[in-house]
PDB file of C-alpha atoms in Angstrom:
ATOM      1  CA  MET H   1     104.476  90.650 108.530  1.00 60.00           C
ATOM      2  CA  THR H   2     106.168  87.261 108.897  1.00 76.00           C
ATOM      3  CA  GLY H   3     106.667  85.692 113.008  1.00 86.00           C
ATOM      4  CA  VAL H   4     109.796  85.210 111.845  1.00 90.00           C
ATOM      5  CA  GLY H   5     110.884  88.670 110.434  1.00 91.00           C
ATOM      6  CA  LEU H   6     109.010  90.516 113.919  1.00 94.00           C
ATOM      7  CA  PHE H   7     110.679  88.658 115.733  1.00 95.00           C
ATOM      8  CA  TYR H   8     113.941  89.734 114.619  1.00 95.00           C
ATOM      9  CA  VAL H   9     112.496  93.495 114.340  1.00 96.00           C
ATOM     10  CA  GLY H  10     112.174  93.170 118.059  1.00 96.00           C
ATOM     11  CA  ALA H  11     115.959  91.915 118.213  1.00 97.00           C
ATOM     12  CA  VAL H  12     116.863  95.310 116.873  1.00 97.00           C
ATOM     13  CA  LEU H  13     114.740  97.740 118.757  1.00 97.00           C
ATOM     14  CA  VAL H  14     115.930  96.184 121.579  1.00 97.00           C
ATOM     15  CA  VAL H  15     119.371  96.758 120.875  1.00 97.00           C
ATOM     16  CA  ASN H  16     118.742 100.111 119.830  1.00 97.00           C
ATOM     17  CA  GLY H  17     117.683 100.838 123.521  1.00 97.00           C
ATOM     18  CA  LEU H  18     119.886  99.114 124.705  1.00 96.00           C
ATOM     19  CA  MET H  19     122.526 102.307 122.165  1.00 96.00           C
ATOM     20  CA  LEU H  20     120.244 105.128 122.893  1.00 96.00           C
ATOM     21  CA  LEU H  21     120.940 103.940 127.412  1.00 96.00           C
ATOM     22  CA  GLY H  22     124.539 104.089 126.134  1.00 94.00           C
ATOM     23  CA  ARG H  23     125.507 100.657 126.491  1.00 95.00           C
ATOM     24  CA  ILE H  24     126.354  99.945 123.784  1.00 94.00           C
ATOM     25  CA  THR H  25     128.058 101.961 121.235  1.00 95.00           C
ATOM     26  CA  PRO H  26     126.490 102.396 117.695  1.00 94.00           C
ATOM     27  CA  GLN H  27     128.302 101.187 116.477  1.00 95.00           C
ATOM     28  CA  GLY H  28     128.316  97.844 118.449  1.00 96.00           C
ATOM     29  CA  ALA H  29     124.718  98.211 117.201  1.00 96.00           C
ATOM     30  CA  ALA H  30     125.294  99.012 113.669  1.00 96.00           C
ATOM     31  CA  PRO H  31     126.048  94.998 112.112  1.00 96.00           C
ATOM     32  CA  LEU H  32     122.348  93.270 113.720  1.00 97.00           C
ATOM     33  CA  ASN H  33     121.303  97.508 112.263  1.00 97.00           C
ATOM     34  CA  TYR H  34     122.704  96.422 109.445  1.00 97.00           C
ATOM     35  CA  PHE H  35     120.586  92.672 108.444  1.00 96.00           C
ATOM     36  CA  VAL H  36     117.744  92.827 110.544  1.00 96.00           C
ATOM     37  CA  GLY H  37     116.773  96.310 107.575  1.00 96.00           C
ATOM     38  CA  GLY H  38     118.419  94.481 105.016  1.00 96.00           C
ATOM     39  CA  LEU H  39     115.452  91.201 105.731  1.00 94.00           C
ATOM     40  CA  GLN H  40     113.275  93.997 106.030  1.00 94.00           C
ATOM     41  CA  VAL H  41     114.141  95.375 102.593  1.00 95.00           C
ATOM     42  CA  LEU H  42     114.479  92.087 101.030  1.00 95.00           C
ATOM     43  CA  THR H  43     111.511  90.243 102.533  1.00 92.00           C
ATOM     44  CA  PRO H  44     108.090  92.166 101.383  1.00 92.00           C
ATOM     45  CA  THR H  45     110.433  92.779  97.915  1.00 94.00           C
ATOM     46  CA  VAL H  46     109.790  89.066  97.063  1.00 93.00           C
ATOM     47  CA  VAL H  47     106.794  88.553  98.827  1.00 92.00           C
ATOM     48  CA  ILE H  48     105.310  92.091  96.409  1.00 93.00           C
ATOM     49  CA  VAL H  49     107.117  90.841  92.815  1.00 93.00           C
ATOM     50  CA  GLN H  50     105.604  86.716  93.715  1.00 93.00           C
ATOM     51  CA  SER H  51     102.258  88.057  94.797  1.00 88.00           C
ATOM     52  CA  GLY H  52     100.604  88.399  91.454  1.00 89.00           C
ATOM     53  CA  GLY H  53      99.146  91.585  91.769  1.00 85.00           C
ATOM     54  CA  ASP H  54      97.747  91.393  94.983  1.00 90.00           C
ATOM     55  CA  ALA H  55      96.648  93.792  96.749  1.00 91.00           C
ATOM     56  CA  ALA H  56      96.001  92.484 100.287  1.00 89.00           C
ATOM     57  CA  VAL H  57      99.285  91.009 100.001  1.00 89.00           C
ATOM     58  CA  VAL H  58     101.097  93.857  98.584  1.00 92.00           C
ATOM     59  CA  PHE H  59      99.003  96.131 101.442  1.00 92.00           C
ATOM     60  CA  GLY H  60     100.268  93.979 103.682  1.00 88.00           C
ATOM     61  CA  ALA H  61     104.433  93.783 102.906  1.00 91.00           C
ATOM     62  CA  SER H  62     103.927  97.739 102.299  1.00 92.00           C
ATOM     63  CA  GLY H  63     104.883  98.838 105.429  1.00 93.00           C
ATOM     64  CA  LEU H  64     107.170  96.942 106.031  1.00 94.00           C
ATOM     65  CA  TYR H  65     110.029  99.191 103.692  1.00 95.00           C
ATOM     66  CA  LEU H  66     109.630 101.951 107.011  1.00 96.00           C
ATOM     67  CA  PHE H  67     111.249  99.438 109.312  1.00 95.00           C
ATOM     68  CA  GLY H  68     113.694  98.217 106.759  1.00 96.00           C
ATOM     69  CA  PHE H  69     114.533 102.256 105.786  1.00 97.00           C
ATOM     70  CA  THR H  70     115.314 102.518 109.397  1.00 97.00           C
ATOM     71  CA  TYR H  71     117.470 100.175 110.051  1.00 97.00           C
ATOM     72  CA  LEU H  72     119.626 100.480 106.884  1.00 97.00           C
ATOM     73  CA  TRP H  73     120.004 104.131 108.158  1.00 96.00           C
ATOM     74  CA  VAL H  74     120.320 103.702 111.871  1.00 96.00           C
ATOM     75  CA  ALA H  75     123.462 101.574 110.486  1.00 96.00           C
ATOM     76  CA  ILE H  76     124.409 103.796 107.647  1.00 96.00           C
ATOM     77  CA  ASN H  77     124.598 106.940 109.951  1.00 95.00           C
ATOM     78  CA  ALA H  78     126.673 104.750 112.325  1.00 94.00           C
ATOM     79  CA  ASN H  79     129.040 103.549 110.338  1.00 93.00           C
ATOM     80  CA  ALA H  80     128.950 107.340 108.274  1.00 92.00           C
ATOM     81  CA  GLY H  81     129.074 109.779 111.358  1.00 87.00           C
ATOM     82  CA  TRP H  82     126.400 111.174 109.350  1.00 88.00           C
ATOM     83  CA  ASP H  83     123.925 113.456 111.323  1.00 89.00           C
ATOM     84  CA  GLY H  84     120.580 112.084 112.453  1.00 91.00           C
ATOM     85  CA  ALA H  85     117.696 114.886 111.246  1.00 94.00           C
ATOM     86  CA  GLY H  86     117.190 113.157 107.939  1.00 95.00           C
ATOM     87  CA  LEU H  87     116.118 109.864 110.095  1.00 96.00           C
ATOM     88  CA  GLY H  88     114.519 111.840 112.513  1.00 96.00           C
ATOM     89  CA  TRP H  89     112.068 113.794 110.204  1.00 97.00           C
ATOM     90  CA  PHE H  90     111.188 110.229 107.827  1.00 97.00           C
ATOM     91  CA  SER H  91     110.923 108.489 111.461  1.00 97.00           C
ATOM     92  CA  LEU H  92     108.060 111.211 111.539  1.00 98.00           C
ATOM     93  CA  PHE H  93     106.520 110.005 108.330  1.00 98.00           C
ATOM     94  CA  VAL H  94     106.609 106.637 109.364  1.00 98.00           C
ATOM     95  CA  ALA H  95     104.593 107.515 112.808  1.00 98.00           C
ATOM     96  CA  VAL H  96     101.911 108.961 110.556  1.00 98.00           C
ATOM     97  CA  ALA H  97     101.588 106.222 108.019  1.00 97.00           C
ATOM     98  CA  ALA H  98     102.141 103.907 111.240  1.00 97.00           C
ATOM     99  CA  ILE H  99      98.495 105.146 112.475  1.00 97.00           C
ATOM    100  CA  GLY H 100      97.247 104.124 108.842  1.00 97.00           C
ATOM    101  CA  TYR H 101      98.297 100.389 109.596  1.00 97.00           C
ATOM    102  CA  ALA H 102      96.698 100.747 112.669  1.00 97.00           C
ATOM    103  CA  TRP H 103      93.227 101.909 111.200  1.00 97.00           C
ATOM    104  CA  HIS H 104      93.102  99.392 108.962  1.00 96.00           C
ATOM    105  CA  ALA H 105      94.247  96.281 111.280  1.00 95.00           C
ATOM    106  CA  PHE H 106      91.258  97.583 113.652  1.00 95.00           C
ATOM    107  CA  ALA H 107      88.995  98.553 110.559  1.00 95.00           C
ATOM    108  CA  VAL H 108      89.662  96.130 108.266  1.00 93.00           C
ATOM    109  CA  GLU H 109      91.843  92.943 109.383  1.00 92.00           C
ATOM    110  CA  ALA H 110      89.787  93.463 112.807  1.00 92.00           C
ATOM    111  CA  ASP H 111      93.010  93.075 114.998  1.00 93.00           C
ATOM    112  CA  PRO H 112      92.603  94.921 117.194  1.00 95.00           C
ATOM    113  CA  ALA H 113      95.759  93.771 119.162  1.00 95.00           C
ATOM    114  CA  PHE H 114      97.854  94.809 116.157  1.00 95.00           C
ATOM    115  CA  GLY H 115      95.927  97.320 115.454  1.00 96.00           C
ATOM    116  CA  VAL H 116      97.727  99.367 119.474  1.00 97.00           C
ATOM    117  CA  ILE H 117     101.165  97.505 118.504  1.00 97.00           C
ATOM    118  CA  TRP H 118     101.014  99.908 115.442  1.00 97.00           C
ATOM    119  CA  GLY H 119     100.116 103.013 117.777  1.00 97.00           C
ATOM    120  CA  LEU H 120     102.419 102.476 119.555  1.00 98.00           C
ATOM    121  CA  TRP H 121     104.826 101.341 116.628  1.00 98.00           C
ATOM    122  CA  ALA H 122     103.721 105.735 115.924  1.00 98.00           C
ATOM    123  CA  VAL H 123     104.683 105.754 119.138  1.00 98.00           C
ATOM    124  CA  LEU H 124     107.638 105.248 119.283  1.00 98.00           C
ATOM    125  CA  TRP H 125     108.246 106.584 116.127  1.00 98.00           C
ATOM    126  CA  PHE H 126     107.438 109.473 116.805  1.00 98.00           C
ATOM    127  CA  LEU H 127     109.765 110.079 119.561  1.00 97.00           C
ATOM    128  CA  PHE H 128     112.698 109.058 117.240  1.00 97.00           C
ATOM    129  CA  PHE H 129     111.325 113.189 115.398  1.00 97.00           C
ATOM    130  CA  LEU H 130     112.146 114.724 118.443  1.00 97.00           C
ATOM    131  CA  LEU H 131     115.416 113.490 120.384  1.00 96.00           C
ATOM    132  CA  LEU H 132     116.283 113.125 115.746  1.00 96.00           C
ATOM    133  CA  GLY H 133     114.991 115.531 113.722  1.00 95.00           C
ATOM    134  CA  LEU H 134     114.913 118.078 116.855  1.00 96.00           C
ATOM    135  CA  ASP H 135     117.554 117.109 118.044  1.00 94.00           C
ATOM    136  CA  LEU H 136     116.137 117.066 121.436  1.00 95.00           C
ATOM    137  CA  GLY H 137     119.382 114.530 122.760  1.00 93.00           C
ATOM    138  CA  SER H 138     118.769 114.384 126.216  1.00 94.00           C
ATOM    139  CA  LEU H 139     115.513 112.373 125.332  1.00 95.00           C
ATOM    140  CA  ALA H 140     117.900 109.444 124.137  1.00 95.00           C
ATOM    141  CA  PRO H 141     117.746 107.128 127.775  1.00 96.00           C
ATOM    142  CA  ALA H 142     113.441 107.858 127.630  1.00 97.00           C
ATOM    143  CA  VAL H 143     113.612 106.602 123.905  1.00 97.00           C
ATOM    144  CA  GLY H 144     116.077 104.113 124.177  1.00 97.00           C
ATOM    145  CA  VAL H 145     113.690 102.286 127.296  1.00 97.00           C
ATOM    146  CA  VAL H 146     110.666 102.807 125.403  1.00 98.00           C
ATOM    147  CA  ALA H 147     112.342 100.749 121.688  1.00 97.00           C
ATOM    148  CA  LEU H 148     114.133  98.623 124.864  1.00 97.00           C
ATOM    149  CA  VAL H 149     110.291  97.679 126.441  1.00 98.00           C
ATOM    150  CA  GLU H 150     108.740  97.953 122.317  1.00 97.00           C
ATOM    151  CA  GLY H 151     111.023  94.852 121.360  1.00 97.00           C
ATOM    152  CA  LEU H 152     109.702  92.496 123.633  1.00 97.00           C
ATOM    153  CA  LEU H 153     105.917  94.064 124.112  1.00 97.00           C
ATOM    154  CA  THR H 154     105.145  94.196 120.184  1.00 96.00           C
ATOM    155  CA  ALA H 155     107.462  92.100 117.847  1.00 96.00           C
ATOM    156  CA  ALA H 156     109.235  89.054 120.155  1.00 96.00           C
ATOM    157  CA  VAL H 157     106.863  88.208 122.490  1.00 95.00           C
ATOM    158  CA  PRO H 158     104.284  88.965 119.851  1.00 95.00           C
ATOM    159  CA  ALA H 159     106.562  86.900 117.096  1.00 95.00           C
ATOM    160  CA  PHE H 160     107.397  83.823 119.063  1.00 95.00           C
ATOM    161  CA  LEU H 161     103.655  84.007 119.926  1.00 94.00           C
ATOM    162  CA  ILE H 162     102.553  83.217 116.356  1.00 92.00           C
ATOM    163  CA  MET H 163     105.698  81.153 114.996  1.00 93.00           C
ATOM    164  CA  ALA H 164     103.992  78.753 117.899  1.00 93.00           C
ATOM    165  CA  GLN H 165     100.623  79.256 116.532  1.00 92.00           C
ATOM    166  CA  ARG H 166      99.907  80.894 120.828  1.00 90.00           C
ATOM    167  CA  TRP H 167      98.297  84.371 119.258  1.00 88.00           C
ATOM    168  CA  PRO H 168      95.222  85.346 121.757  1.00 83.00           C
ATOM    169  CA  THR H 169      94.677  88.254 118.973  1.00 80.00           C
ATOM    170  CA  GLY H 170      91.218  90.494 119.790  1.00 88.00           C
ATOM    171  CA  VAL H 171      90.882  92.915 122.384  1.00 93.00           C
ATOM    172  CA  ALA H 172      91.786  91.188 125.835  1.00 94.00           C
ATOM    173  CA  PRO H 173      95.648  91.457 125.393  1.00 94.00           C
ATOM    174  CA  ALA H 174      94.926  94.313 122.580  1.00 96.00           C
ATOM    175  CA  ILE H 175      94.070  96.175 126.755  1.00 96.00           C
ATOM    176  CA  VAL H 176      97.208  94.514 128.201  1.00 96.00           C
ATOM    177  CA  ILE H 177     100.022  95.207 125.091  1.00 97.00           C
ATOM    178  CA  GLY H 178      97.697  99.191 125.477  1.00 97.00           C
ATOM    179  CA  VAL H 179      98.217  99.352 128.922  1.00 98.00           C
ATOM    180  CA  ILE H 180     102.222  98.516 129.903  1.00 97.00           C
ATOM    181  CA  GLY H 181     103.230 100.550 126.763  1.00 98.00           C
ATOM    182  CA  ALA H 182     101.552 103.415 127.066  1.00 97.00           C
ATOM    183  CA  ALA H 183     102.549 102.617 130.822  1.00 98.00           C
ATOM    184  CA  THR H 184     106.137 102.486 129.745  1.00 97.00           C
ATOM    185  CA  VAL H 185     106.086 105.414 127.624  1.00 97.00           C
ATOM    186  CA  VAL H 186     104.548 107.593 130.970  1.00 97.00           C
ATOM    187  CA  ALA H 187     107.721 106.343 133.340  1.00 97.00           C
ATOM    188  CA  ALA H 188     109.863 107.042 130.542  1.00 97.00           C
ATOM    189  CA  ILE H 189     112.018 109.957 132.101  1.00 96.00           C
ATOM    190  CA  PRO H 190     112.669 108.431 135.176  1.00 96.00           C
ATOM    191  CA  LEU H 191     113.594 105.205 133.948  1.00 96.00           C
ATOM    192  CA  GLY H 192     115.753 105.984 131.554  1.00 96.00           C
ATOM    193  CA  ARG H 193     117.850 108.020 133.609  1.00 94.00           C
ATOM    194  CA  LEU H 194     117.556 104.924 136.647  1.00 95.00           C
ATOM    195  CA  LEU H 195     118.633 102.619 133.598  1.00 93.00           C
ATOM    196  CA  ALA H 196     121.078 105.123 131.999  1.00 93.00           C
ATOM    197  CA  ALA H 197     125.169 103.791 131.876  1.00 89.00           C
ATOM    198  CA  PRO H 198     126.779 106.117 134.344  1.00 86.00           C
ATOM    199  CA  ALA H 199     128.693 108.842 132.282  1.00 69.00           C
ATOM    200  CA  PRO H 200     132.401 108.031 132.861  1.00 63.00           C
ATOM    201  CA  ALA H 201     133.761 109.824 135.510  1.00 53.00           C
ATOM    202  CA  ILE H 202     136.703 112.805 134.722  1.00 53.00           C
ATOM    203  CA  SER H 203     140.214 112.227 135.149  1.00 47.00           C
ATOM    204  CA  PRO H 204     141.798 115.640 137.789  1.00 46.00           C
ATOM    205  CA  GLN H 205     144.179 116.285 134.861  1.00 48.00           C
ATOM    206  CA  ALA H 206     141.091 116.108 132.402  1.00 42.00           C
ATOM    207  CA  ALA H 207     139.125 118.477 134.524  1.00 38.00           C
ATOM    208  CA  ALA H 208     141.420 120.516 135.041  1.00 41.00           C
ATOM    209  CA  ALA H 209     141.788 120.688 131.219  1.00 40.00           C
ATOM    210  CA  ALA H 210     138.136 121.432 130.705  1.00 38.00           C
ATOM    211  CA  VAL H 211     138.462 124.974 132.755  1.00 43.00           C
ATOM    212  CA  THR H 212     141.314 126.578 131.804  1.00 40.00           C
TER     213      THR H 212
END
């Protein structure tokens, strides 16, 4: 994944995290999901077409579709009003695939930092599966926290450093990213309660109508 593409993945994860925290409506988040989803489908297609069959290039581009399809699906669901079950089960597929890409980053690319990043993406997409595939709506604020933090930790900040040619891949950044990511997952439920948008006040008339 190029630094430019990764940077906008960070942006859409932050926006989707805010959506799950109730700070943005699904319709309000849809345009960026369309933009980034389209980018993450078009870019690997062009790369693969121009790769000349180079297996390493094709493999490197292949993972982008996992995210492009996710963001396009989020946008379509928001506009069409479809339920999220299909996206949830696709997210389980993404989570399992991300484990494979994490292994490849560690074992083949010798890039432990991106190995950890892929691992954290596997965790996030598994949370999307719990939220949407298993309809555990109470997890929405917690998943929103994880998405927001990972948008910065695993995408926007690394992408900026990559574009600035200051990305220090190695064991040390892998440990830092892993510790922050794990701490976020552990603290996600209380942080979600703290950061979620307050429920709208119910008027006396609406309350009376609800009990009659």
